[in-house]
Short mmCIF file of C-alpha atoms in Angstrom, two decimals:
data_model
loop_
_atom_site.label_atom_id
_atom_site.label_comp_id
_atom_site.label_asym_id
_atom_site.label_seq_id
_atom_site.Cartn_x
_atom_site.Cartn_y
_atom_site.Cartn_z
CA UNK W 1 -161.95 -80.65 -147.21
CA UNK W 2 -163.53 -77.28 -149.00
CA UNK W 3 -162.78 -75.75 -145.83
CA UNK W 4 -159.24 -76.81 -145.76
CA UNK W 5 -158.76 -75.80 -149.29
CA UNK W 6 -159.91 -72.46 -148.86
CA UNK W 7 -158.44 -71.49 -145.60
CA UNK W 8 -154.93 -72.59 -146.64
CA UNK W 9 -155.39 -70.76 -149.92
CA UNK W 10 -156.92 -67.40 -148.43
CA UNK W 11 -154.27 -67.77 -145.81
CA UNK W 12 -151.65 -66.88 -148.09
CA UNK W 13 -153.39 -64.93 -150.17
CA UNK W 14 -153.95 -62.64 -146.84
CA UNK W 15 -150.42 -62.68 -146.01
CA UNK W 16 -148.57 -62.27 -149.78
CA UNK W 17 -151.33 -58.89 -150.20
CA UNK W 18 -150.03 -57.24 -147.13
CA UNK W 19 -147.07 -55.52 -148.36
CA UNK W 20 -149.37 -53.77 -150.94
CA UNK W 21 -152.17 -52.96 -149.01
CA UNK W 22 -150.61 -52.02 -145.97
CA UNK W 23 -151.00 -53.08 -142.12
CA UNK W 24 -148.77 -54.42 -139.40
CA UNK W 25 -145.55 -56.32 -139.95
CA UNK W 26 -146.48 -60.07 -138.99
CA UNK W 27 -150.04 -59.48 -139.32
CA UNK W 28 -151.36 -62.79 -140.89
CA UNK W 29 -153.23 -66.13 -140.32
CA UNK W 30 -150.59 -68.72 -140.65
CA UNK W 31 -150.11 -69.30 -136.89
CA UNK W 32 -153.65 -69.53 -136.11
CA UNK W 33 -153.82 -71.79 -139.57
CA UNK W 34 -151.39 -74.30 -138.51
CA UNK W 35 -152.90 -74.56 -134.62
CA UNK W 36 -156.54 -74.88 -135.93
CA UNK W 37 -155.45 -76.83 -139.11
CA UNK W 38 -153.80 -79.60 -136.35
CA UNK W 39 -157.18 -79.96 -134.76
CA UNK W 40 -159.57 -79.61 -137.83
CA UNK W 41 -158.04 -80.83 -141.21
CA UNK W 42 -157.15 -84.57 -142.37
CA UNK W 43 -154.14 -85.82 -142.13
CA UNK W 44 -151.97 -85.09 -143.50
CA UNK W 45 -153.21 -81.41 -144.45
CA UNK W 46 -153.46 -80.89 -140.77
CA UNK W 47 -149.07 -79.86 -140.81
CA UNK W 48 -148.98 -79.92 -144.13
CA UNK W 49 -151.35 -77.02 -145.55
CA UNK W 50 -150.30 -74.47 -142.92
CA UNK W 51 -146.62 -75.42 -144.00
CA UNK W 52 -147.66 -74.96 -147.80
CA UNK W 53 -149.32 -71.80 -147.38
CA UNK W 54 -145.68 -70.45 -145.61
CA UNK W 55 -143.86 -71.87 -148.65
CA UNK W 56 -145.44 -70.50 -150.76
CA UNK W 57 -146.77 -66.63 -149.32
CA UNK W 58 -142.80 -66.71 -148.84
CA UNK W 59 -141.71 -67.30 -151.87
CA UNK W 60 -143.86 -64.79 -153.10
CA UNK W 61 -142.95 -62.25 -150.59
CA UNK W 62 -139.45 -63.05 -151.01
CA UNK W 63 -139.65 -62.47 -154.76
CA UNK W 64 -140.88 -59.27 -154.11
CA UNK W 65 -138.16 -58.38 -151.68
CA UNK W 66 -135.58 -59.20 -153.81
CA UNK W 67 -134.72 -61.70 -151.38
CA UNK W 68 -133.67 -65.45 -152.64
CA UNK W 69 -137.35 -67.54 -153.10
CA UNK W 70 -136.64 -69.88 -149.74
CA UNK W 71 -134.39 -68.60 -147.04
CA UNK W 72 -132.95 -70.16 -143.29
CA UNK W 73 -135.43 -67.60 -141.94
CA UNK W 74 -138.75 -69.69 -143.67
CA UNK W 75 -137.17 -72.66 -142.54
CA UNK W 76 -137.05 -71.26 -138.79
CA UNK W 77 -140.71 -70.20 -139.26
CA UNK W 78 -141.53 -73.71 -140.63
CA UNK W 79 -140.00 -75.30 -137.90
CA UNK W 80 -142.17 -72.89 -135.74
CA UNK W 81 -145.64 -73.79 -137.22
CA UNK W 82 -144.36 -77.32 -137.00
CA UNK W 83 -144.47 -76.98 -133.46
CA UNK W 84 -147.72 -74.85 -133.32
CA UNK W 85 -149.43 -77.87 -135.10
CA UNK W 86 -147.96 -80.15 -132.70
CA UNK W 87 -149.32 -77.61 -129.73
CA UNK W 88 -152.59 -77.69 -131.71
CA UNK W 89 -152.47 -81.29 -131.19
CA UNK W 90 -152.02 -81.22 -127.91
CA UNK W 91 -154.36 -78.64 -126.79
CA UNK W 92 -157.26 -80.21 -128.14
CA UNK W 93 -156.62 -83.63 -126.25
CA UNK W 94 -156.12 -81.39 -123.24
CA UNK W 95 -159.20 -78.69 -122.64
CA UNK W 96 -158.38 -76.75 -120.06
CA UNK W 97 -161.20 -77.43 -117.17
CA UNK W 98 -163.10 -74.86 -115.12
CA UNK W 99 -164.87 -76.26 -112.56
CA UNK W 100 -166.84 -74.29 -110.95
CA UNK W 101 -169.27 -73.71 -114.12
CA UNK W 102 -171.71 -76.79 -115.28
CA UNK W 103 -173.25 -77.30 -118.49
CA UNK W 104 -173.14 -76.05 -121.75
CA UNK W 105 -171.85 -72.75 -120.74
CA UNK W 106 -168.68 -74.90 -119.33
CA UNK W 107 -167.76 -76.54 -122.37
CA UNK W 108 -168.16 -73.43 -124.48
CA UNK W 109 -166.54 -71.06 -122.19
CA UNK W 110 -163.37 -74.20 -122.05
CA UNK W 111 -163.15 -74.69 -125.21
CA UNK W 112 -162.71 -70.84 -126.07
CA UNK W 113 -159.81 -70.48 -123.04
CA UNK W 114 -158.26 -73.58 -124.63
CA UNK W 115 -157.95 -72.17 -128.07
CA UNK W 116 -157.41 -68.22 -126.79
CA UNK W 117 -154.20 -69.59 -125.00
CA UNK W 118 -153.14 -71.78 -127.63
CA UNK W 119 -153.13 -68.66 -130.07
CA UNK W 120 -151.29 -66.95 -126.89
CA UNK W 121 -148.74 -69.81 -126.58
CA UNK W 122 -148.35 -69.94 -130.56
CA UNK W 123 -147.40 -66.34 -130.76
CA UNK W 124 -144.50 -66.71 -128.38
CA UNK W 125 -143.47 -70.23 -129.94
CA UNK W 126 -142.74 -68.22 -133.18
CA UNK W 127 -141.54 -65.31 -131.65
CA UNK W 128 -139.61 -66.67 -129.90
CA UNK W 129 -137.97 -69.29 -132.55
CA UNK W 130 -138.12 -67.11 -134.94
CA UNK W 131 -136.12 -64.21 -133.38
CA UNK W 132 -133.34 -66.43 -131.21
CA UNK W 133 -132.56 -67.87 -135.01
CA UNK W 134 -132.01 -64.51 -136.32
CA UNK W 135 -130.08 -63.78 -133.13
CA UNK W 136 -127.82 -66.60 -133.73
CA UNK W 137 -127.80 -65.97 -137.68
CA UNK W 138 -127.24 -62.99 -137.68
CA UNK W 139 -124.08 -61.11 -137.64
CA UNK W 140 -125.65 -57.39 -136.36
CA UNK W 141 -126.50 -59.31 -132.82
CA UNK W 142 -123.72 -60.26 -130.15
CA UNK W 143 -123.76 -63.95 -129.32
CA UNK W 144 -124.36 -62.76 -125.76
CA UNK W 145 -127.45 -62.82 -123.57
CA UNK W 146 -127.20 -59.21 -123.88
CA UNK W 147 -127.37 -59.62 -127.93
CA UNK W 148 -130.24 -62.26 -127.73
CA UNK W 149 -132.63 -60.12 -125.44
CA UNK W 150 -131.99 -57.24 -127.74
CA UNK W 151 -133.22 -59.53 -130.80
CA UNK W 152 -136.43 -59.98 -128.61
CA UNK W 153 -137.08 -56.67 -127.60
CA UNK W 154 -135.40 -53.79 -129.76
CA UNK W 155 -134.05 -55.57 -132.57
CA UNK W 156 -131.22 -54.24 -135.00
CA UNK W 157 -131.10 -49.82 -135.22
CA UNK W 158 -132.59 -49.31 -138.99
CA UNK W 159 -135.63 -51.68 -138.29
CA UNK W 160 -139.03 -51.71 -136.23
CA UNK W 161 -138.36 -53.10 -132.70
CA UNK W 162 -139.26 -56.66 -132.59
CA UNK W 163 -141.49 -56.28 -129.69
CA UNK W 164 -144.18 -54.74 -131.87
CA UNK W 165 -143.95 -57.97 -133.96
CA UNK W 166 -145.03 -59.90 -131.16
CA UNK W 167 -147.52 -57.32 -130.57
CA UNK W 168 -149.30 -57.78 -133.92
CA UNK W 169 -148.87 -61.93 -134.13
CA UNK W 170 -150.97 -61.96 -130.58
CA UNK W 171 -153.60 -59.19 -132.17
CA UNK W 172 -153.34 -61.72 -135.42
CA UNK W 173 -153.35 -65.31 -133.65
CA UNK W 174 -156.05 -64.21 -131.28
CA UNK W 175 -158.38 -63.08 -134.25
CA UNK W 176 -157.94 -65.39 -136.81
CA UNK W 177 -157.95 -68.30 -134.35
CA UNK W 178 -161.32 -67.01 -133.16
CA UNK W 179 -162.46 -66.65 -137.07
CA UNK W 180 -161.20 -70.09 -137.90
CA UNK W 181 -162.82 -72.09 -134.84
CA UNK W 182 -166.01 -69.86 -135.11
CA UNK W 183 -166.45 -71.06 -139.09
CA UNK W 184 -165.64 -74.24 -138.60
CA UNK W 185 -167.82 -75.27 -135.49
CA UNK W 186 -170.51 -72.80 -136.69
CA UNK W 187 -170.13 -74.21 -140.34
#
């Protein structure tokens, strides 16, 4: 349960320290939190720590933005590690299998692919939540197809293109899902 604690905790700590310190827009460990958390912590931290560490990091975040403490855009991300636990879930009931190896090399090299495409899949699951909500919240997009792949590639003129969003949560989920699964099995 240390574990737990501390991960959830350094989680947000990681993310609300970003803005100050510097680094990549959507650089942080919740997505990776909330698919390892799924797998590794009791119930019910296992949805409910990566979805405290969000409420929280954005309320803090938020404050500093000037921005109202919750928002529809932490609910959307909510709802989005919601579904990463429930992929976490999943993916560890359902290794992926390679065959053609035997032994111990097998079920290390599976159980890496398994989590190193569930950090791939949980990368687009928020992306992709995350920016068709702002597409259909937001009043710079057109409620087109045209408008929605422009929220998933360019974005609104003024701001980053949200490409290199998704760029940075694969970079993020990748690492920190490989940090979290590394500590806890080598714990």
């Amino acid at each position: 349960m240390r574990w737990a604690i501390l991960l959830i905790v350094g989680a947000a700590l990681f993310r609300c320290l970003r803005p100050w310190v510097g680094g990549p827009e959507n650089f942080a460990p919740l997505a990776a939190l909330a698919l390892c958390g799924a797998v590794y912590f009791q119930k019910p931290w296992n949805w409910a720590g990566p979805l405290l560490a969000l409420l929280i990091s954005d309320a803090i975040l938020n404050h500093h933005y000037g921005q109202p403490l919750l928002t529809m855009n932490t609910m959307a991300a909510a709802g989005s590690y919601l579904l990463i636990a429930a992929l976490g879930r999943w993916v560890s009931g359902h290794p992926v299998w390679v065959t053609w190896l035997g032994g111990a090399l097998a079920s290390s090299l599976v159980s890496w692919v398994t989590w190193l495409g569930g950090a791939l899949a949980a990368s687009l699951i928020f992306y992709l939540l995350t920016n068709s909500f702002s597409w259909w919240t937001n009043v710079g997009y057109d409620k087109s197809p045209a408008g929605w792949w422009q929220a998933l590639s360019v974005g609104l003129p003024g701001f980053p293109p949200t490409w290199t969003f998704l760029r940075a949560s694969v970079i993020s989920d990748l690492l920190f899902t490989a940090i979290f699964v590394a500590g806890i099995e080598w714990y």
